[in-house]
Short mmCIF file of C-alpha atoms in Angstrom, two decimals:
data_model
loop_
_atom_site.label_atom_id
_atom_site.label_comp_id
_atom_site.label_asym_id
_atom_site.label_seq_id
_atom_site.Cartn_x
_atom_site.Cartn_y
_atom_site.Cartn_z
CA MET A 1 0.20 5.66 -11.54
CA LEU A 2 -1.26 5.35 -8.04
CA ILE A 3 1.25 5.91 -5.25
CA ASP A 4 0.91 4.38 -1.79
CA ALA A 5 2.50 7.43 -0.17
CA PRO A 6 2.81 6.08 3.43
CA SER A 7 4.41 2.88 2.16
CA LEU A 8 7.01 4.87 0.23
CA TYR A 9 7.84 7.51 2.82
CA PHE A 10 8.18 4.94 5.62
CA ARG A 11 10.54 2.99 3.36
CA ALA A 12 12.47 6.17 2.58
CA TYR A 13 12.72 7.10 6.27
CA PHE A 14 14.27 3.79 7.24
CA GLY A 15 16.36 3.53 4.08
CA ILE A 16 18.25 6.84 4.40
CA PRO A 17 20.14 7.73 7.60
CA GLU A 18 19.07 11.00 9.22
CA SER A 19 22.72 11.95 9.55
CA VAL A 20 23.10 12.44 5.78
CA ALA A 21 19.80 14.26 5.16
CA LYS A 22 19.16 17.32 7.28
CA ALA A 23 18.06 20.90 6.78
CA GLU A 24 20.40 23.71 7.82
CA ASP A 25 18.73 23.91 11.24
CA GLY A 26 19.35 20.19 11.80
CA THR A 27 15.81 19.03 11.02
CA PRO A 28 15.88 15.53 9.48
CA VAL A 29 14.57 15.39 5.91
CA ASN A 30 15.58 11.82 5.03
CA ALA A 31 12.00 10.66 4.37
CA VAL A 32 11.30 13.70 2.19
CA ARG A 33 14.43 13.27 0.10
CA GLY A 34 13.93 9.55 -0.31
CA PHE A 35 10.27 9.91 -1.22
CA LEU A 36 10.93 12.59 -3.84
CA ASP A 37 13.77 10.57 -5.34
CA MET A 38 11.48 7.53 -5.55
CA LEU A 39 8.88 9.58 -7.41
CA ALA A 40 11.53 10.93 -9.79
CA THR A 41 12.74 7.39 -10.52
CA LEU A 42 9.22 6.11 -11.10
CA ILE A 43 8.34 8.98 -13.42
CA ARG A 44 11.58 8.66 -15.35
CA THR A 45 11.42 4.87 -15.77
CA ARG A 46 7.67 4.20 -16.07
CA ARG A 47 6.65 7.43 -17.85
CA PRO A 48 3.11 7.81 -16.50
CA ASP A 49 0.93 10.66 -17.75
CA ARG A 50 -1.36 10.57 -14.69
CA MET A 51 -0.48 10.28 -11.00
CA VAL A 52 -2.27 10.33 -7.65
CA CYS A 53 -0.69 9.89 -4.22
CA ALA A 54 -2.95 8.21 -1.65
CA MET A 55 -2.71 9.01 2.06
CA ASP A 56 -3.91 7.34 5.26
CA HIS A 57 -6.62 9.53 6.73
CA ASP A 58 -7.39 6.66 9.08
CA TRP A 59 -4.61 4.11 9.44
CA ARG A 60 -6.76 1.80 11.66
CA PRO A 61 -10.40 2.29 10.63
CA GLU A 62 -12.96 1.56 13.33
CA TRP A 63 -15.00 -0.62 11.00
CA ARG A 64 -12.04 -2.96 10.60
CA VAL A 65 -11.26 -2.93 14.34
CA ALA A 66 -14.90 -3.74 15.13
CA LEU A 67 -14.59 -6.87 13.01
CA LEU A 68 -11.14 -7.85 14.31
CA PRO A 69 -9.91 -6.06 17.46
CA SER A 70 -6.34 -7.30 16.94
CA TYR A 71 -6.09 -5.38 13.65
CA LYS A 72 -2.89 -3.31 13.88
CA ALA A 73 -3.28 -3.29 17.68
CA HIS A 74 0.47 -3.86 18.14
CA ARG A 75 1.12 -0.55 16.36
CA LEU A 76 -1.18 1.46 18.62
CA ALA A 77 0.57 4.07 20.77
CA PRO A 78 -0.36 4.21 24.50
CA GLU A 79 -1.89 7.64 24.02
CA GLY A 80 -3.71 6.54 20.86
CA GLY A 81 -2.71 6.88 17.24
CA GLU A 82 -0.07 4.98 15.34
CA VAL A 83 3.44 4.46 16.62
CA VAL A 84 5.48 6.63 14.25
CA PRO A 85 9.11 7.71 14.74
CA ASP A 86 9.26 11.20 16.24
CA THR A 87 11.44 12.49 13.44
CA LEU A 88 9.21 11.10 10.68
CA THR A 89 5.96 12.79 11.74
CA PRO A 90 7.16 16.38 10.94
CA GLN A 91 8.36 15.28 7.52
CA VAL A 92 4.94 14.27 6.23
CA PRO A 93 3.68 17.89 5.93
CA MET A 94 6.93 18.74 4.11
CA ILE A 95 6.18 16.00 1.55
CA LEU A 96 2.64 17.30 1.10
CA ASP A 97 3.90 20.86 0.63
CA VAL A 98 6.32 19.79 -2.09
CA LEU A 99 3.69 17.71 -3.87
CA ALA A 100 1.30 20.67 -3.82
CA ALA A 101 3.97 22.98 -5.26
CA VAL A 102 4.78 20.47 -8.00
CA GLY A 103 1.12 19.87 -8.79
CA ILE A 104 0.81 16.15 -8.00
CA THR A 105 -2.63 15.27 -6.63
CA VAL A 106 -2.86 13.89 -3.09
CA VAL A 107 -6.05 12.35 -1.70
CA GLY A 108 -7.28 10.51 1.37
CA ALA A 109 -10.69 9.75 2.84
CA ALA A 110 -12.01 9.87 6.40
CA GLY A 111 -12.50 6.37 7.79
CA TYR A 112 -10.29 4.71 5.19
CA GLU A 113 -6.68 3.72 4.70
CA ALA A 114 -4.53 4.60 1.72
CA ASP A 115 -5.04 1.02 0.50
CA ASP A 116 -8.77 1.65 0.19
CA VAL A 117 -8.22 4.87 -1.73
CA LEU A 118 -5.86 3.04 -4.07
CA GLY A 119 -8.35 0.22 -4.51
CA THR A 120 -11.17 2.59 -5.39
CA LEU A 121 -9.02 4.53 -7.85
CA SER A 122 -7.80 1.29 -9.43
CA VAL A 123 -11.37 0.41 -10.44
CA THR A 124 -12.64 3.91 -11.26
CA GLN A 125 -9.73 5.43 -13.20
CA GLU A 126 -9.20 4.70 -16.85
CA ALA A 127 -6.76 1.85 -17.42
CA PRO A 128 -3.93 1.10 -17.70
CA VAL A 129 -3.17 1.65 -14.01
CA GLU A 130 0.01 0.92 -12.09
CA VAL A 131 -0.23 0.79 -8.28
CA VAL A 132 3.05 1.40 -6.46
CA SER A 133 3.40 -0.06 -2.96
CA GLY A 134 5.41 -2.27 -0.65
CA ASP A 135 2.18 -3.63 0.88
CA ARG A 136 1.48 -7.23 -0.09
CA ASP A 137 -2.26 -6.79 0.50
CA LEU A 138 -2.41 -4.80 -2.73
CA PHE A 139 -1.67 -7.88 -4.82
CA GLN A 140 -5.45 -8.31 -4.70
CA LEU A 141 -5.90 -5.23 -6.90
CA ILE A 142 -4.15 -6.78 -9.89
CA ASP A 143 -6.56 -7.25 -12.77
CA ASP A 144 -5.10 -8.37 -16.07
CA ALA A 145 -8.39 -7.88 -17.90
CA ARG A 146 -8.57 -4.20 -16.90
CA GLY A 147 -4.83 -3.54 -17.13
CA VAL A 148 -4.15 -3.01 -13.42
CA ARG A 149 -0.69 -4.02 -12.24
CA LEU A 150 1.18 -3.74 -8.94
CA LEU A 151 4.69 -2.32 -8.93
CA TYR A 152 5.83 -4.00 -5.72
CA VAL A 153 8.71 -2.13 -4.10
CA GLY A 154 9.59 -4.67 -1.41
CA ARG A 155 13.23 -4.47 -2.54
CA GLY A 156 13.10 -0.76 -3.32
CA VAL A 157 12.01 1.32 -6.29
CA ALA A 158 15.18 0.58 -8.24
CA LYS A 159 14.42 -3.16 -8.00
CA LEU A 160 10.63 -3.08 -8.16
CA ASP A 161 8.69 -6.17 -9.19
CA ASP A 162 6.22 -5.48 -12.00
CA CYS A 163 3.45 -7.90 -11.03
CA ASP A 164 0.52 -9.27 -12.97
CA ASP A 165 -1.71 -12.25 -12.14
CA THR A 166 0.93 -14.71 -13.32
CA ALA A 167 3.45 -13.19 -10.91
CA VAL A 168 1.05 -13.61 -7.97
CA ARG A 169 0.31 -17.21 -8.95
CA SER A 170 4.03 -17.91 -9.23
CA ARG A 171 4.81 -16.29 -5.88
CA TYR A 172 1.91 -17.55 -3.78
CA GLY A 173 0.11 -20.25 -5.74
CA VAL A 174 -3.19 -18.34 -5.92
CA PRO A 175 -4.71 -15.91 -8.42
CA ALA A 176 -4.61 -12.22 -7.54
CA ASP A 177 -8.37 -12.04 -6.94
CA ARG A 178 -8.04 -14.72 -4.24
CA TYR A 179 -5.07 -13.16 -2.48
CA ALA A 180 -7.24 -11.73 0.33
CA ASP A 181 -8.62 -15.19 1.18
CA PHE A 182 -5.09 -16.61 1.11
CA ALA A 183 -3.82 -13.82 3.38
CA ALA A 184 -6.66 -14.31 5.86
CA LEU A 185 -5.85 -18.01 6.16
CA ARG A 186 -2.09 -17.52 6.46
CA GLY A 187 -2.29 -14.42 8.64
CA ASP A 188 -0.08 -11.36 8.64
CA PRO A 189 1.64 -10.34 11.90
CA SER A 190 2.42 -6.88 10.48
CA ASP A 191 -1.33 -6.15 10.42
CA GLY A 192 -2.30 -8.10 13.52
CA LEU A 193 -4.01 -10.85 11.51
CA PRO A 194 -3.51 -14.09 13.46
CA GLY A 195 -4.43 -16.44 10.62
CA VAL A 196 -5.42 -20.04 11.26
CA PRO A 197 -2.91 -21.64 13.65
CA GLY A 198 -0.80 -24.19 11.82
CA VAL A 199 -1.79 -22.97 8.33
CA GLY A 200 1.11 -21.50 6.39
CA ASP A 201 1.57 -20.35 2.82
CA LYS A 202 1.49 -23.78 1.18
CA THR A 203 -1.56 -25.06 3.04
CA ALA A 204 -3.41 -21.78 2.52
CA ALA A 205 -2.69 -21.86 -1.22
CA ARG A 206 -3.75 -25.50 -1.45
CA LEU A 207 -7.05 -24.77 0.32
CA VAL A 208 -7.83 -21.79 -1.92
CA ASP A 209 -6.92 -23.77 -5.01
CA ARG A 210 -9.16 -26.69 -4.01
CA TYR A 211 -12.19 -24.88 -2.60
CA GLY A 212 -12.06 -21.57 -4.46
CA ASP A 213 -12.42 -19.12 -1.60
CA LEU A 214 -13.12 -18.90 2.12
CA ASP A 215 -16.85 -19.36 1.63
CA GLY A 216 -16.11 -22.57 -0.21
CA ILE A 217 -13.70 -23.71 2.49
CA LEU A 218 -16.20 -23.04 5.27
CA ALA A 219 -18.95 -24.82 3.35
CA ALA A 220 -16.68 -27.82 2.83
CA LEU A 221 -16.07 -28.07 6.57
CA ASP A 222 -19.66 -29.19 6.97
CA ASP A 223 -19.39 -31.78 4.21
CA PRO A 224 -18.18 -35.16 5.54
CA GLY A 225 -16.99 -36.07 2.06
CA SER A 226 -14.83 -32.97 1.55
CA GLY A 227 -11.61 -34.82 2.29
CA PHE A 228 -10.09 -32.69 5.03
CA ALA A 229 -7.39 -34.32 7.12
CA PRO A 230 -8.73 -34.52 10.69
CA GLY A 231 -6.07 -32.19 12.10
CA LEU A 232 -6.63 -29.52 9.47
CA HIS A 233 -10.40 -29.83 9.83
CA ALA A 234 -10.08 -29.22 13.57
CA LYS A 235 -7.86 -26.15 13.05
CA LEU A 236 -10.23 -24.59 10.54
CA ASP A 237 -13.31 -25.46 12.58
CA ALA A 238 -11.81 -23.79 15.66
CA SER A 239 -11.16 -20.66 13.58
CA ARG A 240 -14.67 -20.26 12.14
CA ASP A 241 -15.36 -16.98 13.95
CA TYR A 242 -12.07 -15.49 12.75
CA LEU A 243 -12.58 -16.70 9.18
CA ALA A 244 -16.06 -15.18 9.09
CA VAL A 245 -14.67 -11.66 9.55
CA ALA A 246 -11.02 -11.77 8.38
CA PRO A 247 -11.75 -11.48 4.63
CA LYS A 248 -13.73 -8.28 5.20
CA VAL A 249 -10.75 -6.86 7.08
CA VAL A 250 -8.17 -7.89 4.49
CA ARG A 251 -10.15 -6.94 1.40
CA VAL A 252 -9.44 -3.46 0.13
CA ALA A 253 -12.49 -1.21 -0.17
CA LEU A 254 -13.40 -0.40 -3.77
CA ASP A 255 -16.16 2.10 -3.06
CA VAL A 256 -14.53 4.92 -1.07
CA PRO A 257 -16.37 8.21 -1.68
CA LEU A 258 -13.82 10.40 -3.45
CA PRO A 259 -14.16 13.77 -5.17
CA GLU A 260 -13.39 14.33 -8.81
CA LEU A 261 -9.60 14.46 -9.01
CA PRO A 262 -7.18 16.13 -11.41
CA THR A 263 -4.87 13.30 -12.33
CA ALA A 264 -2.70 14.73 -15.13
CA LEU A 265 0.98 14.71 -14.25
CA PRO A 266 2.40 18.21 -14.85
CA THR A 267 5.50 18.70 -16.96
CA VAL A 268 6.50 21.80 -14.98
CA PRO A 269 5.77 22.69 -11.33
CA VAL A 270 2.50 24.56 -10.85
CA ALA A 271 4.09 26.79 -8.18
CA PRO A 272 7.80 27.07 -9.06
CA ASP A 273 8.55 29.90 -6.63
CA ARG A 274 6.97 27.97 -3.77
CA LEU A 275 8.93 24.86 -4.75
CA LEU A 276 12.19 26.85 -4.77
CA GLU A 277 11.36 28.25 -1.33
CA LEU A 278 10.73 24.76 0.09
CA ALA A 279 13.87 23.37 -1.55
CA GLU A 280 15.99 26.09 0.04
CA ARG A 281 14.32 25.93 3.44
CA TRP A 282 14.61 22.17 3.83
CA ASN A 283 17.83 21.55 1.89
CA LEU A 284 16.00 19.60 -0.82
CA ALA A 285 17.55 21.20 -3.90
CA GLY A 286 18.94 17.96 -5.35
CA SER A 287 15.79 15.92 -4.87
CA CYS A 288 13.52 18.69 -6.15
CA ARG A 289 15.71 19.17 -9.21
CA ARG A 290 15.63 15.44 -10.00
CA LEU A 291 11.85 15.43 -9.71
CA VAL A 292 11.47 18.53 -11.90
CA ASP A 293 13.84 17.05 -14.49
CA ALA A 294 11.83 13.81 -14.55
CA LEU A 295 8.62 15.78 -15.11
CA ALA A 296 10.20 17.86 -17.87
CA ALA A 297 11.31 14.72 -19.68
CA GLN A 298 7.65 13.72 -19.96
CA GLY A 299 6.82 16.76 -22.08
#
Protein backbone atom coordinates (compact mmCIF):
# COMPACT_ATOMS: atom_id res chain seq x y z
CA MET A 1 0.00 0.00 0.00
CA LEU A 2 1.46 3.33 -1.14
CA ILE A 3 0.16 6.34 0.78
CA ASP A 4 0.01 9.84 -0.68
CA ALA A 5 0.74 11.39 2.71
CA PRO A 6 0.19 15.10 1.79
CA SER A 7 -3.13 14.27 0.17
CA LEU A 8 -4.31 12.49 3.32
CA TYR A 9 -3.06 14.95 5.92
CA PHE A 10 -4.46 17.96 4.03
CA ARG A 11 -7.79 16.14 3.87
CA ALA A 12 -7.57 15.34 7.59
CA TYR A 13 -6.73 18.95 8.46
CA PHE A 14 -9.78 20.34 6.70
CA GLY A 15 -12.03 17.47 7.76
CA ILE A 16 -11.55 17.75 11.54
CA PRO A 17 -12.10 21.07 13.35
CA GLU A 18 -9.11 22.30 15.34
CA SER A 19 -11.42 22.97 18.27
CA VAL A 20 -11.94 19.25 18.91
CA ALA A 21 -8.32 18.11 18.43
CA LYS A 22 -5.73 19.92 20.51
CA ALA A 23 -2.82 19.02 22.74
CA GLU A 24 -2.89 20.11 26.38
CA ASP A 25 -0.98 23.29 25.53
CA GLY A 26 -3.58 24.20 22.90
CA THR A 27 -1.54 23.11 19.87
CA PRO A 28 -3.87 21.86 17.10
CA VAL A 29 -3.39 18.19 16.23
CA ASN A 30 -6.41 17.69 13.96
CA ALA A 31 -4.32 16.73 10.92
CA VAL A 32 -2.28 14.26 12.97
CA ARG A 33 -5.31 12.57 14.49
CA GLY A 34 -7.15 12.39 11.19
CA PHE A 35 -4.14 11.05 9.32
CA LEU A 36 -3.45 8.32 11.89
CA ASP A 37 -7.11 7.32 11.95
CA MET A 38 -7.09 7.07 8.15
CA LEU A 39 -4.07 4.78 8.28
CA ALA A 40 -5.71 2.63 10.94
CA THR A 41 -8.85 2.30 8.81
CA LEU A 42 -6.87 1.43 5.69
CA ILE A 43 -4.80 -1.19 7.51
CA ARG A 44 -7.84 -2.71 9.18
CA THR A 45 -9.99 -2.86 6.04
CA ARG A 46 -7.43 -3.53 3.28
CA ARG A 47 -4.96 -5.65 5.29
CA PRO A 48 -1.73 -4.74 3.48
CA ASP A 49 1.51 -6.44 4.50
CA ARG A 50 3.70 -3.66 3.05
CA MET A 51 3.33 0.11 3.32
CA VAL A 52 5.24 3.22 2.28
CA CYS A 53 4.19 6.83 2.84
CA ALA A 54 5.36 9.25 0.13
CA MET A 55 6.13 12.90 0.89
CA ASP A 56 6.54 16.06 -1.19
CA HIS A 57 10.19 17.04 -1.03
CA ASP A 58 9.44 19.50 -3.81
CA TRP A 59 5.77 20.37 -4.23
CA ARG A 60 6.44 22.49 -7.37
CA PRO A 61 9.49 21.03 -9.14
CA GLU A 62 11.47 23.47 -11.25
CA TRP A 63 11.50 21.09 -14.20
CA ARG A 64 7.71 21.20 -14.33
CA VAL A 65 7.61 24.99 -13.87
CA ALA A 66 10.15 25.43 -16.68
CA LEU A 67 7.77 23.60 -19.01
CA LEU A 68 4.63 25.35 -17.76
CA PRO A 69 5.12 28.48 -15.61
CA SER A 70 1.47 28.45 -14.50
CA TYR A 71 1.95 25.08 -12.78
CA LYS A 72 0.64 25.51 -9.22
CA ALA A 73 1.49 29.24 -9.45
CA HIS A 74 -1.78 30.15 -7.70
CA ARG A 75 -0.59 28.22 -4.64
CA LEU A 76 2.72 30.05 -4.40
CA ALA A 77 3.15 32.18 -1.26
CA PRO A 78 4.49 35.76 -1.73
CA GLU A 79 7.66 34.85 0.13
CA GLY A 80 8.04 31.59 -1.81
CA GLY A 81 6.95 28.09 -0.92
CA GLU A 82 3.47 26.66 -0.87
CA VAL A 83 0.53 28.36 0.77
CA VAL A 84 -0.14 26.08 3.75
CA PRO A 85 -2.34 26.89 6.76
CA ASP A 86 -0.21 28.14 9.66
CA THR A 87 -1.58 25.51 12.00
CA LEU A 88 -0.98 22.63 9.58
CA THR A 89 2.75 23.18 9.01
CA PRO A 90 3.79 22.26 12.61
CA GLN A 91 1.72 19.08 12.46
CA VAL A 92 3.68 17.50 9.63
CA PRO A 93 6.77 16.78 11.80
CA MET A 94 4.43 15.29 14.42
CA ILE A 95 3.08 12.87 11.79
CA LEU A 96 6.60 11.93 10.74
CA ASP A 97 7.62 11.34 14.37
CA VAL A 98 4.69 9.00 14.95
CA LEU A 99 5.33 7.09 11.73
CA ALA A 100 8.98 6.65 12.70
CA ALA A 101 8.01 5.35 16.15
CA VAL A 102 5.52 2.92 14.63
CA GLY A 103 7.98 1.76 11.98
CA ILE A 104 6.16 2.79 8.80
CA THR A 105 8.57 3.82 6.04
CA VAL A 106 8.42 7.42 4.77
CA VAL A 107 10.25 8.54 1.63
CA GLY A 108 10.57 11.59 -0.60
CA ALA A 109 13.05 12.71 -3.24
CA ALA A 110 14.65 16.08 -3.95
CA GLY A 111 13.18 17.66 -7.06
CA TYR A 112 10.08 15.46 -7.09
CA GLU A 113 6.55 15.46 -5.73
CA ALA A 114 4.95 12.68 -3.73
CA ASP A 115 3.09 11.69 -6.91
CA ASP A 116 6.40 10.91 -8.62
CA VAL A 117 7.59 8.83 -5.68
CA LEU A 118 4.31 6.92 -5.74
CA GLY A 119 4.59 6.41 -9.49
CA THR A 120 8.10 5.04 -9.24
CA LEU A 121 7.19 2.70 -6.40
CA SER A 122 4.11 1.52 -8.27
CA VAL A 123 6.30 0.18 -11.09
CA THR A 124 9.26 -1.04 -9.01
CA GLN A 125 7.56 -2.75 -6.06
CA GLU A 126 6.22 -6.25 -6.31
CA ALA A 127 2.52 -6.32 -7.15
CA PRO A 128 -0.22 -6.22 -6.08
CA VAL A 129 0.00 -2.52 -5.21
CA GLU A 130 -2.71 -0.21 -3.93
CA VAL A 131 -2.08 3.55 -4.20
CA VAL A 132 -4.09 5.68 -1.78
CA SER A 133 -4.74 9.30 -2.77
CA GLY A 134 -7.33 11.98 -3.37
CA ASP A 135 -5.35 13.23 -6.39
CA ARG A 136 -7.04 12.46 -9.70
CA ASP A 137 -3.71 12.59 -11.56
CA LEU A 138 -2.86 9.22 -10.03
CA PHE A 139 -5.54 7.47 -12.06
CA GLN A 140 -2.77 7.19 -14.65
CA LEU A 141 -0.89 4.73 -12.42
CA ILE A 142 -3.61 2.08 -12.61
CA ASP A 143 -2.35 -1.01 -14.40
CA ASP A 144 -4.63 -4.03 -14.42
CA ALA A 145 -1.96 -6.25 -15.96
CA ARG A 146 0.48 -5.55 -13.11
CA GLY A 147 -2.14 -5.41 -10.36
CA VAL A 148 -1.87 -1.69 -9.55
CA ARG A 149 -5.07 -0.06 -8.32
CA LEU A 150 -5.95 3.40 -7.01
CA LEU A 151 -7.91 3.69 -3.80
CA TYR A 152 -9.37 7.13 -4.49
CA VAL A 153 -10.35 8.92 -1.29
CA GLY A 154 -12.18 11.88 -2.83
CA ARG A 155 -15.13 11.15 -0.51
CA GLY A 156 -12.95 10.09 2.41
CA VAL A 157 -11.26 6.87 3.46
CA ALA A 158 -14.49 5.35 4.75
CA LYS A 159 -16.05 5.79 1.29
CA LEU A 160 -13.00 5.19 -0.89
CA ASP A 161 -13.40 4.19 -4.52
CA ASP A 162 -11.40 1.07 -5.41
CA CYS A 163 -10.49 1.90 -9.00
CA ASP A 164 -9.21 -0.25 -11.84
CA ASP A 165 -9.07 0.54 -15.57
CA THR A 166 -12.78 -0.14 -15.97
CA ALA A 167 -13.58 2.41 -13.27
CA VAL A 168 -11.51 5.08 -15.05
CA ARG A 169 -13.17 4.31 -18.38
CA SER A 170 -16.58 4.50 -16.74
CA ARG A 171 -15.80 7.79 -14.99
CA TYR A 172 -13.94 9.63 -17.74
CA GLY A 173 -14.36 7.69 -20.97
CA VAL A 174 -10.63 7.00 -21.38
CA PRO A 175 -8.33 4.16 -20.31
CA ALA A 176 -6.12 4.77 -17.29
CA ASP A 177 -2.93 4.92 -19.37
CA ARG A 178 -4.40 7.83 -21.35
CA TYR A 179 -5.62 9.80 -18.35
CA ALA A 180 -2.66 12.23 -18.49
CA ASP A 181 -3.48 13.18 -22.11
CA PHE A 182 -7.13 13.61 -21.16
CA ALA A 183 -6.21 15.80 -18.17
CA ALA A 184 -3.89 17.97 -20.27
CA LEU A 185 -6.67 18.64 -22.77
CA ARG A 186 -9.34 19.32 -20.16
CA GLY A 187 -7.07 21.22 -17.79
CA ASP A 188 -7.03 21.25 -14.01
CA PRO A 189 -7.37 24.59 -12.19
CA SER A 190 -6.15 23.02 -8.93
CA ASP A 191 -2.73 22.47 -10.56
CA GLY A 192 -2.69 25.58 -12.73
CA LEU A 193 -3.21 23.61 -15.94
CA PRO A 194 -5.25 25.84 -18.27
CA GLY A 195 -6.27 23.10 -20.70
CA VAL A 196 -7.51 23.90 -24.18
CA PRO A 197 -10.13 26.67 -24.00
CA GLY A 198 -13.56 25.28 -24.80
CA VAL A 199 -12.52 21.62 -24.38
CA GLY A 200 -14.24 19.92 -21.46
CA ASP A 201 -14.41 16.35 -20.24
CA LYS A 202 -16.59 14.97 -23.04
CA THR A 203 -14.65 16.57 -25.89
CA ALA A 204 -11.32 15.59 -24.34
CA ALA A 205 -12.45 11.98 -23.96
CA ARG A 206 -13.78 11.90 -27.52
CA LEU A 207 -10.47 13.22 -28.89
CA VAL A 208 -8.40 10.70 -26.94
CA ASP A 209 -10.71 7.89 -27.98
CA ARG A 210 -10.50 8.84 -31.66
CA TYR A 211 -6.83 9.76 -32.01
CA GLY A 212 -5.24 7.68 -29.25
CA ASP A 213 -3.13 10.29 -27.51
CA LEU A 214 -1.94 13.88 -27.77
CA ASP A 215 0.70 13.01 -30.34
CA GLY A 216 -2.03 11.51 -32.48
CA ILE A 217 -4.25 14.55 -31.99
CA LEU A 218 -1.48 16.97 -32.94
CA ALA A 219 -0.59 14.88 -36.00
CA ALA A 220 -4.23 14.85 -37.07
CA LEU A 221 -4.36 18.65 -36.93
CA ASP A 222 -2.10 18.72 -39.96
CA ASP A 223 -4.21 16.21 -41.88
CA PRO A 224 -6.98 17.92 -43.89
CA GLY A 225 -8.94 14.67 -43.89
CA SER A 226 -8.91 14.18 -40.11
CA GLY A 227 -12.47 15.42 -39.71
CA PHE A 228 -12.05 18.14 -37.10
CA ALA A 229 -14.88 20.64 -36.83
CA PRO A 230 -13.45 24.05 -37.81
CA GLY A 231 -14.01 25.57 -34.36
CA LEU A 232 -12.35 22.70 -32.53
CA HIS A 233 -9.48 22.65 -35.01
CA ALA A 234 -8.87 26.34 -34.36
CA LYS A 235 -8.90 25.85 -30.56
CA LEU A 236 -6.44 22.98 -30.69
CA ASP A 237 -4.22 24.71 -33.23
CA ALA A 238 -4.02 27.81 -31.02
CA SER A 239 -2.98 25.59 -28.09
CA ARG A 240 -0.14 23.73 -29.84
CA ASP A 241 2.58 25.20 -27.62
CA TYR A 242 0.67 24.27 -24.47
CA LEU A 243 -0.12 20.77 -25.72
CA ALA A 244 3.53 20.18 -26.55
CA VAL A 245 4.55 20.52 -22.89
CA ALA A 246 1.42 19.78 -20.82
CA PRO A 247 1.66 15.97 -20.99
CA LYS A 248 5.20 16.06 -19.58
CA VAL A 249 3.91 18.16 -16.69
CA VAL A 250 0.90 15.96 -15.98
CA ARG A 251 2.62 12.60 -16.36
CA VAL A 252 3.92 11.17 -13.12
CA ALA A 253 7.63 10.35 -13.12
CA LEU A 254 8.35 6.62 -12.98
CA ASP A 255 12.12 6.83 -12.61
CA VAL A 256 12.74 8.77 -9.38
CA PRO A 257 16.06 7.71 -7.81
CA LEU A 258 15.06 6.08 -4.53
CA PRO A 259 17.09 4.08 -2.01
CA GLU A 260 16.30 0.52 -1.08
CA LEU A 261 13.33 0.74 1.27
CA PRO A 262 12.06 -1.49 4.07
CA THR A 263 8.43 -1.92 3.17
CA ALA A 264 7.16 -4.56 5.61
CA LEU A 265 4.33 -3.27 7.77
CA PRO A 266 5.16 -3.97 11.44
CA THR A 267 2.69 -5.74 13.68
CA VAL A 268 3.98 -3.90 16.76
CA PRO A 269 5.58 -0.44 17.02
CA VAL A 270 9.36 -0.47 16.60
CA ALA A 271 9.76 2.18 19.32
CA PRO A 272 6.84 1.71 21.74
CA ASP A 273 8.24 3.99 24.45
CA ARG A 274 8.75 6.79 21.94
CA LEU A 275 5.23 6.28 20.60
CA LEU A 276 3.80 6.47 24.14
CA GLU A 277 5.75 9.68 24.75
CA LEU A 278 4.39 11.28 21.56
CA ALA A 279 0.85 10.11 22.30
CA GLU A 280 0.96 11.72 25.74
CA ARG A 281 2.67 14.92 24.60
CA TRP A 282 0.28 15.61 21.74
CA ASN A 283 -2.92 14.11 23.16
CA LEU A 284 -2.97 11.36 20.53
CA ALA A 285 -3.69 8.36 22.75
CA GLY A 286 -6.89 7.33 20.97
CA SER A 287 -5.51 7.60 17.45
CA CYS A 288 -2.25 5.87 18.35
CA ARG A 289 -4.13 3.05 20.06
CA ARG A 290 -6.36 2.54 17.01
CA LEU A 291 -3.31 2.40 14.76
CA VAL A 292 -1.49 -0.05 17.05
CA ASP A 293 -4.60 -2.23 17.27
CA ALA A 294 -4.90 -2.28 13.47
CA LEU A 295 -1.26 -3.34 13.17
CA ALA A 296 -1.67 -6.06 15.80
CA ALA A 297 -4.65 -7.49 13.93
CA GLN A 298 -2.36 -8.10 10.96
CA GLY A 299 -0.20 -10.53 12.93
